[in-house]
Short mmCIF file of C-alpha atoms and ligand atoms in Angstrom, two decimals:
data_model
loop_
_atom_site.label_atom_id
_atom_site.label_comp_id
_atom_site.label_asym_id
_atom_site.label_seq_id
_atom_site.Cartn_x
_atom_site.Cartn_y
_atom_site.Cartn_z
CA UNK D 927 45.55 80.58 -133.64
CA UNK D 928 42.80 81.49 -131.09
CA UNK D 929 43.69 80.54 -127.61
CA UNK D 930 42.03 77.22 -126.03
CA UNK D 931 38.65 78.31 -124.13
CA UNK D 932 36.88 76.39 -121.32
CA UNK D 933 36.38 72.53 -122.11
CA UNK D 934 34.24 70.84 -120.09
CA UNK D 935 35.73 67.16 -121.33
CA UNK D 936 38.95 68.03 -120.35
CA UNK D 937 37.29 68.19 -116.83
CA UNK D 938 39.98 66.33 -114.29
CA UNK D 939 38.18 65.32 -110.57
CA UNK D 940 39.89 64.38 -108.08
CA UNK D 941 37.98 62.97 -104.84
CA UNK D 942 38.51 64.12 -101.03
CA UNK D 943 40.61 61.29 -98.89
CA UNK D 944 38.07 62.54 -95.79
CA UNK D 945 34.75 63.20 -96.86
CA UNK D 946 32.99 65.69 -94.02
CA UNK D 947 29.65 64.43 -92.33
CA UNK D 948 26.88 66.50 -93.04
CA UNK D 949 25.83 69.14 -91.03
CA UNK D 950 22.33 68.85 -89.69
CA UNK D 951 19.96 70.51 -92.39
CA UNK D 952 18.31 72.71 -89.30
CA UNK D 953 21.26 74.33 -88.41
CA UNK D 954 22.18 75.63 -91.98
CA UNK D 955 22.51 79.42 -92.14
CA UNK D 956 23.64 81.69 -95.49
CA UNK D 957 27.10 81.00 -96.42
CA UNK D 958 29.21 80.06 -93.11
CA UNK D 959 29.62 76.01 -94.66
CA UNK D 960 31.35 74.56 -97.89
CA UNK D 961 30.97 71.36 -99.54
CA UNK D 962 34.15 68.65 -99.99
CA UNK D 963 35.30 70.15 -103.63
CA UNK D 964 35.46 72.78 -105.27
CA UNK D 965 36.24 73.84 -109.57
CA UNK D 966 39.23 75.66 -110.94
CA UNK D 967 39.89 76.95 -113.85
CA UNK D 968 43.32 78.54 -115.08
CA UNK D 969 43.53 81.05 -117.45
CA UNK D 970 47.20 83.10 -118.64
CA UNK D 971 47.25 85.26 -121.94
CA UNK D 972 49.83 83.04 -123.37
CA UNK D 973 48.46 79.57 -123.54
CA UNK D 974 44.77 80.39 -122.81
CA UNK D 975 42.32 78.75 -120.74
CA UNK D 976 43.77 75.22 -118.91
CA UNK D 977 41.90 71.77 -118.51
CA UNK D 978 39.09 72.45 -115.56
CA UNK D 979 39.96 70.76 -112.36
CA UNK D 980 37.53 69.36 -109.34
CA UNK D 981 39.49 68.99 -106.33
CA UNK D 982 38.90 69.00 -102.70
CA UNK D 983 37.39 72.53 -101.09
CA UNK D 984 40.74 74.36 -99.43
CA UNK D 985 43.04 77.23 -99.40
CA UNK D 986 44.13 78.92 -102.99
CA UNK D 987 48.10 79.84 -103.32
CA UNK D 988 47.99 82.52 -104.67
CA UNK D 989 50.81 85.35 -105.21
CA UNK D 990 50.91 88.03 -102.68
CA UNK D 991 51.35 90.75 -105.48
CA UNK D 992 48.10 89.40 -107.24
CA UNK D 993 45.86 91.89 -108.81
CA UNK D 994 42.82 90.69 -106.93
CA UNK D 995 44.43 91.30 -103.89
CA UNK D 996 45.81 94.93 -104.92
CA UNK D 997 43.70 96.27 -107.48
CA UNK D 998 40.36 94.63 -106.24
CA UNK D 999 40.38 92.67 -109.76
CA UNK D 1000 37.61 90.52 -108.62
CA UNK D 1001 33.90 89.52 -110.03
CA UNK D 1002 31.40 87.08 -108.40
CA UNK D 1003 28.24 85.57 -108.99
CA UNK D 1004 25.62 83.54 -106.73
CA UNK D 1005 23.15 81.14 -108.12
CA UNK D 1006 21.55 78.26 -106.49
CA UNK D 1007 20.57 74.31 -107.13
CA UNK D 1008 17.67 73.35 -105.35
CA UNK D 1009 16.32 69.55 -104.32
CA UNK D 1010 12.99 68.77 -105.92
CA UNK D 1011 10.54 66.58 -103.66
CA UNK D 1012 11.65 63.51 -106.05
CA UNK D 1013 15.44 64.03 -105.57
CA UNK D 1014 16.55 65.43 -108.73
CA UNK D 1015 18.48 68.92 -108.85
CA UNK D 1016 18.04 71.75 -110.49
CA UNK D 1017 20.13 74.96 -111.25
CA UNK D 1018 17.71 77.56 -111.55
CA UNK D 1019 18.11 80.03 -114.71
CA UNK D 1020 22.29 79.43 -113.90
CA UNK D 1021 22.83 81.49 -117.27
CA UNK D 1022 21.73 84.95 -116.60
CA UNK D 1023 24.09 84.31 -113.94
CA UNK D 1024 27.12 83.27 -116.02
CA UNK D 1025 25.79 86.34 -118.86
CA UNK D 1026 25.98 88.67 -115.81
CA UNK D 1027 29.62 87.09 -114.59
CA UNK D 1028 30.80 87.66 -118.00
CA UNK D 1029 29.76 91.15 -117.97
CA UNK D 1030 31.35 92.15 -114.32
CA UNK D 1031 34.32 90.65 -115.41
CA UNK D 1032 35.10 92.27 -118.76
CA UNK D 1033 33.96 95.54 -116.62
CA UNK D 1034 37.40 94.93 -114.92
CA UNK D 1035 39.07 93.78 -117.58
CA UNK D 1036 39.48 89.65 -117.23
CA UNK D 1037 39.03 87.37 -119.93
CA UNK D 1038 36.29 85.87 -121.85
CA UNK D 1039 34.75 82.49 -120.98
CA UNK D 1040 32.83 79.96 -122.72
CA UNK D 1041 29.56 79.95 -120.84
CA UNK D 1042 28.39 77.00 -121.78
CA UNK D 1043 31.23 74.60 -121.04
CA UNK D 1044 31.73 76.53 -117.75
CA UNK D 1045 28.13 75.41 -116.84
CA UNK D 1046 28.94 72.17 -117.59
CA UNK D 1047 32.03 71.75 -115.03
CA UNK D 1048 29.51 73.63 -112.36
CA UNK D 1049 27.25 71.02 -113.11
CA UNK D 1050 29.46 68.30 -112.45
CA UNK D 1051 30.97 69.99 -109.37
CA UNK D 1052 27.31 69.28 -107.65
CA UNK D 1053 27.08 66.00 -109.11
CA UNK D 1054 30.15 65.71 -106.93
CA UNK D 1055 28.81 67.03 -103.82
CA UNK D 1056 25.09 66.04 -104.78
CA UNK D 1057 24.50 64.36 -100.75
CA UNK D 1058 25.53 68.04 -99.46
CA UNK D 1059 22.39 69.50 -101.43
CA UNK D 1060 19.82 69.94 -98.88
CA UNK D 1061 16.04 69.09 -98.66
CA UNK D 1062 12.65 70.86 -98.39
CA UNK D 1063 11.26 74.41 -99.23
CA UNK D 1064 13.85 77.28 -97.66
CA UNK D 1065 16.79 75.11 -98.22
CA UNK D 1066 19.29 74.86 -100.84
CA UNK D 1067 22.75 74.87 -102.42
CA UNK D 1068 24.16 78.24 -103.07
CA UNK D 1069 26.60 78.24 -106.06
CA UNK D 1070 29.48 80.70 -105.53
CA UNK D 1071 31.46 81.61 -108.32
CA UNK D 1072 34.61 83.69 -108.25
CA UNK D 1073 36.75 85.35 -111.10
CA UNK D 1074 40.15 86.86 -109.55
CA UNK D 1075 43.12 88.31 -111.49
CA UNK D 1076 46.34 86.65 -110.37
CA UNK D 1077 48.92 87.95 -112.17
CA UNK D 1078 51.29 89.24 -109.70
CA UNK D 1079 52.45 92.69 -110.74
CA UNK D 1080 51.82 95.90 -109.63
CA UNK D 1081 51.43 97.72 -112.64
CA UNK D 1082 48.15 99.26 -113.38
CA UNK D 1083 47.53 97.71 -116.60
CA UNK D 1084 45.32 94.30 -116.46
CA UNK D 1085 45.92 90.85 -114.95
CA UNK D 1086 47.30 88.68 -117.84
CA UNK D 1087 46.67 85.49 -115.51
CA UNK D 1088 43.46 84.42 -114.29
CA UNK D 1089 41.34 81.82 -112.07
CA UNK D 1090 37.95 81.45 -112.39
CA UNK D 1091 36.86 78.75 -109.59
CA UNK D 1092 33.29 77.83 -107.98
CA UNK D 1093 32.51 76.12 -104.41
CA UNK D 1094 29.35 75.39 -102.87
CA UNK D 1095 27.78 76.48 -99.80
CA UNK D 1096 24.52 74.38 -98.48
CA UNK D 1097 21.77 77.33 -96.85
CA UNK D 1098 18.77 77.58 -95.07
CA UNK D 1099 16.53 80.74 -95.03
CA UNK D 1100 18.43 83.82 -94.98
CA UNK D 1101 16.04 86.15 -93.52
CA UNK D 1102 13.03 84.29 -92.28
CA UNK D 1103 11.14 87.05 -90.82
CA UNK D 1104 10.10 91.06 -92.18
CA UNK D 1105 12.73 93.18 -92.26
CA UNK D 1106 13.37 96.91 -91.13
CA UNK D 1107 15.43 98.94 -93.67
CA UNK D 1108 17.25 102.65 -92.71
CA UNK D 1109 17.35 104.67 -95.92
CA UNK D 1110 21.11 106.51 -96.26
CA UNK D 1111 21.08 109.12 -98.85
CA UNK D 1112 24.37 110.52 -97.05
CA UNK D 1113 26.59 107.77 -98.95
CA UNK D 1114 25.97 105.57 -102.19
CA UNK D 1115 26.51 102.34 -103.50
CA UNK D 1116 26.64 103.20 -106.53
CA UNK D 1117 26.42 106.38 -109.07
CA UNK D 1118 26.27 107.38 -112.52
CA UNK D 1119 28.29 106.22 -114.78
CA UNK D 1120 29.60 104.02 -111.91
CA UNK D 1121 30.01 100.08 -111.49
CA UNK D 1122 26.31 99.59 -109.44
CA UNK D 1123 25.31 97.38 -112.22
CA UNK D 1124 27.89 94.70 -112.22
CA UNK D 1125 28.71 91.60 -109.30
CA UNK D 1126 32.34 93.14 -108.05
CA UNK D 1127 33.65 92.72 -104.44
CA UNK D 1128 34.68 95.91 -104.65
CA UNK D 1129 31.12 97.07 -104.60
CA UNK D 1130 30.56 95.31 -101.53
CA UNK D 1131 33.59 96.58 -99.68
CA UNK D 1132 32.75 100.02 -98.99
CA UNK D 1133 29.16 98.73 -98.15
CA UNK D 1134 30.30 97.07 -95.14
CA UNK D 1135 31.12 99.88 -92.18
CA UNK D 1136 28.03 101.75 -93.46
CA UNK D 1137 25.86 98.48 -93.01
CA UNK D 1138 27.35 97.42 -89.74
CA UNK D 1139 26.20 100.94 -88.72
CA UNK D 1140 22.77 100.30 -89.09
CA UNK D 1141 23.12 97.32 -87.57
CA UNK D 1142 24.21 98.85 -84.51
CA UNK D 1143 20.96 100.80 -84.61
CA UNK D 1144 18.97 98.12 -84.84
CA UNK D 1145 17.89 97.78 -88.68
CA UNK D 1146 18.90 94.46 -90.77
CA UNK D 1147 20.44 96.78 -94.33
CA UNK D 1148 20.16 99.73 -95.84
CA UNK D 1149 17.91 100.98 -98.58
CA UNK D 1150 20.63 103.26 -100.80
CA UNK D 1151 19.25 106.44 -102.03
CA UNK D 1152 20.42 108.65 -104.48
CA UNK D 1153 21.18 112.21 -105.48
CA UNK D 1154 19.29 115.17 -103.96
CA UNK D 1155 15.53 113.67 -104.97
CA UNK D 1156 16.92 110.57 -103.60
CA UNK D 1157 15.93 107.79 -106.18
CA UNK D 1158 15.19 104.75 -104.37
CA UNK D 1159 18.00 102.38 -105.40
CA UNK D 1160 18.37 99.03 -103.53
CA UNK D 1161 19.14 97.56 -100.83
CA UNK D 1162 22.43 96.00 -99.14
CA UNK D 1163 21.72 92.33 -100.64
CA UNK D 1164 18.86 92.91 -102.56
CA UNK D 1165 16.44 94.77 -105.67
CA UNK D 1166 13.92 96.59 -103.85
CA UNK D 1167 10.08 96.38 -104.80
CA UNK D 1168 7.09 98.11 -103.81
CA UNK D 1169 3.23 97.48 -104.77
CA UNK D 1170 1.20 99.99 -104.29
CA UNK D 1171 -1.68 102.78 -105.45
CA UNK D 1172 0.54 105.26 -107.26
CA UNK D 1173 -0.33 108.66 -107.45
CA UNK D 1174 -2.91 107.96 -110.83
CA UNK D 1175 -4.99 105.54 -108.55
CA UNK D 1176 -3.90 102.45 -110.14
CA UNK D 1177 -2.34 99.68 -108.37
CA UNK D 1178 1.31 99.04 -109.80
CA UNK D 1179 4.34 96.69 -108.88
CA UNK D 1180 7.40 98.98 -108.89
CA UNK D 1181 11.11 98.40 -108.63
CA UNK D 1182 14.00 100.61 -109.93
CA UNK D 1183 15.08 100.76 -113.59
CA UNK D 1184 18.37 98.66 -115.29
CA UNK D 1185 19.80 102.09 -115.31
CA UNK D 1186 23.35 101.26 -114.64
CA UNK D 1187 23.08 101.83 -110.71
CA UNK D 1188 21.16 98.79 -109.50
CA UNK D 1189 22.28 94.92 -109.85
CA UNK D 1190 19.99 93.45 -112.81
CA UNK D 1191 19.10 90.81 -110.17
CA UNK D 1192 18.05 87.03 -111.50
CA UNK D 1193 15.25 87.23 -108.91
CA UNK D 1194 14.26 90.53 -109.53
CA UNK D 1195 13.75 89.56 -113.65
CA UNK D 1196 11.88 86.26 -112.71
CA UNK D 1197 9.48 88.24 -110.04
CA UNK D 1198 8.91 91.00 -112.55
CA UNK D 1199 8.19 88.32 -115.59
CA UNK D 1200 5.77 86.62 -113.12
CA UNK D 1201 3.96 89.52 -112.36
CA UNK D 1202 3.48 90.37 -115.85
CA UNK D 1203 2.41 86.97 -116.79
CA UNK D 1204 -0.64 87.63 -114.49
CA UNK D 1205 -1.44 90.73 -115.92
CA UNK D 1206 -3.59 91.78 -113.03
CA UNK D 1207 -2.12 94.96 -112.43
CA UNK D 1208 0.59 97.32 -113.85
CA UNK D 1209 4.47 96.33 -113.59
CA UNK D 1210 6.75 99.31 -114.21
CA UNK D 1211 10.64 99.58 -114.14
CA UNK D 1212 10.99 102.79 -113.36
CA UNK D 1213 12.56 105.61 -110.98
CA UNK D 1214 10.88 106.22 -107.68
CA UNK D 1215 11.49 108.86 -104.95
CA UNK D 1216 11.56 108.10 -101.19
CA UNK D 1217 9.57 111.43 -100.76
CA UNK D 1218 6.94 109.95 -103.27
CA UNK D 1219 7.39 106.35 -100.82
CA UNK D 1220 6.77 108.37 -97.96
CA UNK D 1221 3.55 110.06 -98.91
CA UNK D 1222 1.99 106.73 -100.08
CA UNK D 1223 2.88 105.27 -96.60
CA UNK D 1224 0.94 108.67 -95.27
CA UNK D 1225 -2.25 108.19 -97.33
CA UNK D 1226 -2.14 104.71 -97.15
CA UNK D 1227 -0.99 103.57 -100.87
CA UNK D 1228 1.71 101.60 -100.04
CA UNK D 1229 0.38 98.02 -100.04
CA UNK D 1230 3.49 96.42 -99.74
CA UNK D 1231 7.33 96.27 -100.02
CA UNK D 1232 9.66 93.74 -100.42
CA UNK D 1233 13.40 92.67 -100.88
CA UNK D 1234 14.49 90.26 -103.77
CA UNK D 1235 17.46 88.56 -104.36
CA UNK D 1236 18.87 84.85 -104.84
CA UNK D 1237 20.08 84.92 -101.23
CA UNK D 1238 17.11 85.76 -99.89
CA UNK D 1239 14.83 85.21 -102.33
CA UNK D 1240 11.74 87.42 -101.40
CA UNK D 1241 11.32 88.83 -98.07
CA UNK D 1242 9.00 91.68 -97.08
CA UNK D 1243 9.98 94.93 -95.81
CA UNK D 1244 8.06 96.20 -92.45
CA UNK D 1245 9.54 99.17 -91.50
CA UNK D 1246 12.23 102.09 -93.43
CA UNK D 1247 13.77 104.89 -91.41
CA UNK D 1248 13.80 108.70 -93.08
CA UNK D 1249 15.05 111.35 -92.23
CA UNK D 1250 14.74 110.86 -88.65
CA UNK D 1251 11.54 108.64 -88.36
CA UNK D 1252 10.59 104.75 -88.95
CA UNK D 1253 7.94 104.42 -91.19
CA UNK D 1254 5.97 101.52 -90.70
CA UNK D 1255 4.95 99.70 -93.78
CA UNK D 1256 1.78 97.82 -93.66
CA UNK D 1257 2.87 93.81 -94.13
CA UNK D 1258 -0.94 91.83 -93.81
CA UNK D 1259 -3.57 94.13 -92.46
CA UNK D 1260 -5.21 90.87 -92.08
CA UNK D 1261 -2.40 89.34 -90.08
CA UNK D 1262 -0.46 90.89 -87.37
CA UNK D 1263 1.82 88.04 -87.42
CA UNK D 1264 2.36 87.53 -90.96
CA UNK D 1265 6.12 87.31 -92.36
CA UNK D 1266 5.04 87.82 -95.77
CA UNK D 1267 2.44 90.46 -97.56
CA UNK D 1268 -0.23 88.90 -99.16
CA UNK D 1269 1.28 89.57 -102.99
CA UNK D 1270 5.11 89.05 -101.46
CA UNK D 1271 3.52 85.58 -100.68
CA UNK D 1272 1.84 84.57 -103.69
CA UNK D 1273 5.60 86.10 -105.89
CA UNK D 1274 7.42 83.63 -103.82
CA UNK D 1275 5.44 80.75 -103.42
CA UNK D 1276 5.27 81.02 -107.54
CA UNK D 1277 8.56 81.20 -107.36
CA UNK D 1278 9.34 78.36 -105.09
CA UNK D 1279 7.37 76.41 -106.84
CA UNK D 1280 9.36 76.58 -110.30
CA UNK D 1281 12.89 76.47 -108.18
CA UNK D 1282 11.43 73.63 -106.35
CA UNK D 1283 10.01 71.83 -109.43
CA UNK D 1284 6.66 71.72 -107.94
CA UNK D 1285 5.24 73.21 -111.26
CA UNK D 1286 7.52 72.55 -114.39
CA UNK D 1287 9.62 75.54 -115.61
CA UNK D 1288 11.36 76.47 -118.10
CA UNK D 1289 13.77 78.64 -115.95
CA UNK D 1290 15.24 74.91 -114.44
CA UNK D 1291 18.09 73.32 -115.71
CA UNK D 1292 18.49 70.22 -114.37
CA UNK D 1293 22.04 68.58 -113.73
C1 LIG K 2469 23.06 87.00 -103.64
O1 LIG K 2469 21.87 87.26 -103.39
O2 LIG K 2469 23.38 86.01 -104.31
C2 LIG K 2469 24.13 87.84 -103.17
O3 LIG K 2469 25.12 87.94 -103.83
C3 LIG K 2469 24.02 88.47 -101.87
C4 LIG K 2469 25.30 88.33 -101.10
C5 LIG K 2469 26.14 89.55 -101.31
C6 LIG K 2469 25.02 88.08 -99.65
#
């Protein structure tokens, strides 16, 4: 008999004795504050997947032998509701999300899910916390799920137990300025045949000393490169676009193909869909060279680059170092101050504007 899956009317919730006073919306950074509650779900091979529980946001027990904390047996996902000027919430496009979660997971060899009933316990997690979701463009709930094997056993087969849980995390802008990027082609992210294209901590990991060097020198992340023609890749949180005058003279939005190395971002799909719903100049998914970057920076092609990703969202890219120089990449001729190029601008304020309800989209699912 097939084994129970996720079932959303099974849902138990049980409410916080101290609720937590909200933090003032101003002071909201990425990630560094949690909501009152938080959703787990149990999984084991044997009896399947157990009734969903919301309960209040606090420490896991979990075995010290776990294969998430041995074997790195760990997927993750980030998606975001956002406050609409009238008070209603939306999740925006939450299933490519859970489609991509599903995919990282079986990658590492965790169980199925029902997508759909897992949805609807998220969705009633931020009913929950609904007065933690914050207000006004720049600001919203980020939506953290985690999938961790927790079978305790160090055998290096697969975790027979499982616990698939979700908390919340209220943010303001996450970089809300241009950012300066230093291109590493001495180390990679990810490789061929590699795991570059699914949401695993363990891709993050290694990421972390490499980043922090940067950081030391001054640049916010780094743009990966790889191989010896050094195929622009991404960057530390985000897809990486440029718009420019490629070499045939034509102007053309470019970001890096789903080739297995990159994350197939959620922002990076809804940018590129946008873009080719205008149809005002070509939109390719294909492999670019830094060398080929650098010379359209020299003759003055490059128009503009830009970050994407749901923690940022969209944020422009003013300077990349290479090979021993910073190249400075025009943001607004027009505007020495500006923070965003002028397409970067118009992507994300078309953006904003479906996350944020202001025009209707398809792409929302509200609560
Ligand atoms: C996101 O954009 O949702 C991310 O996962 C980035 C995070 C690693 C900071």
């Amino acid at each position: 008999m097939a084994k129970p899956n996720i079932d959303a009317s099974k849902l138990t919730i049980t409410l916080i004795q101290t609720p937590k006073e909200l933090k003032d919306q101003s002071t909201l950074k990425f990630g560094d504050y949690f909501t009152d509650h938080m959703l787990c779900i149990k999984y084991t091979e044997e009896n399947g997947w157990e009734a969903p529980e919301i309960k209040p946001y606090g420490p896991l027990a979990i075995d010290p032998a776990a294969y998430a904390l041995n074997y790195s047996v760990q997927a993750f996902e980030g998606t975001k509701a956002y406050r609409a000027a009238d008070g209603t919430i939306n999740l925006f496009r939450p299933q490519k999300n859970l489609e991509r979660l599903a995919s990282s997971s079986q990658r590492i060899m965790l169980p199925e899910f029902d997508q759909e009933q897992f949805l609807e316990c998220i969705k009633e997690l931020i009913k929950v916390d609904q007065r933690f979701v914050p207000h006004g463009h720049g600001y919203s709930m980020y939506v953290r799920p985690n999938f961790i094997g927790t079978e305790p056993n160090l055998n290096l087969a697969y975790s027979r137990e499982a616990l698939l849980y979700v908390y919340l995390s209220p943010v303001g802008p996450y970089f809300p300025r241009t950012v300066r990027l230093y291109a590493n082609a001495t180390e990679a992210r990810a490789w061929p045949g590699g795991v570059g294209n699914y949401k695993l901590g363990g891709n993050y990991a290694p990421a972390l000393r490499p980043a922090k060097d940067v950081n030391n020198r001054g640049y916010d992340q780094i743009l990966w490169l790889l191989g010896d023609d050094h195929y622009v890749t991404e960057v530390g949180t985000m897809n990486f676009f440029i718009f420019w005058v490629n070499a045939d003279g034509e102007k053309e939005l470019v970001t890096a193909p789903l080739d297995g190395i990159i994350l197939p971002g959620v922002t990076r799909d809804s940018l590129l869909e946008l873009a080719r719903r205008w149809g005002e100049f070509k939109v390719s998914e294909r492999k670019i060279t830094m060398p080929e970057v650098i010379t359209a920076i020299e003759e003055g092609r490059l128009l503009e680059a830009f970050g994407a990703g749901t923690a940022c969202i969209v944020c422009s890219v003013s300077e990349v170092f290479y090979q021993g120089k910073d190249h400075v990449i025009p943001v607004d001729p027009t505007d020495p101050d500006a923070v965003y190029g002028p397409l970067t601008k118009r992507l994300r304020a078309e953006l904003l504007d479906a996350q944020y309800a202001v025009t209707p989209s398809s792409w929302n699912v509200p609560l």
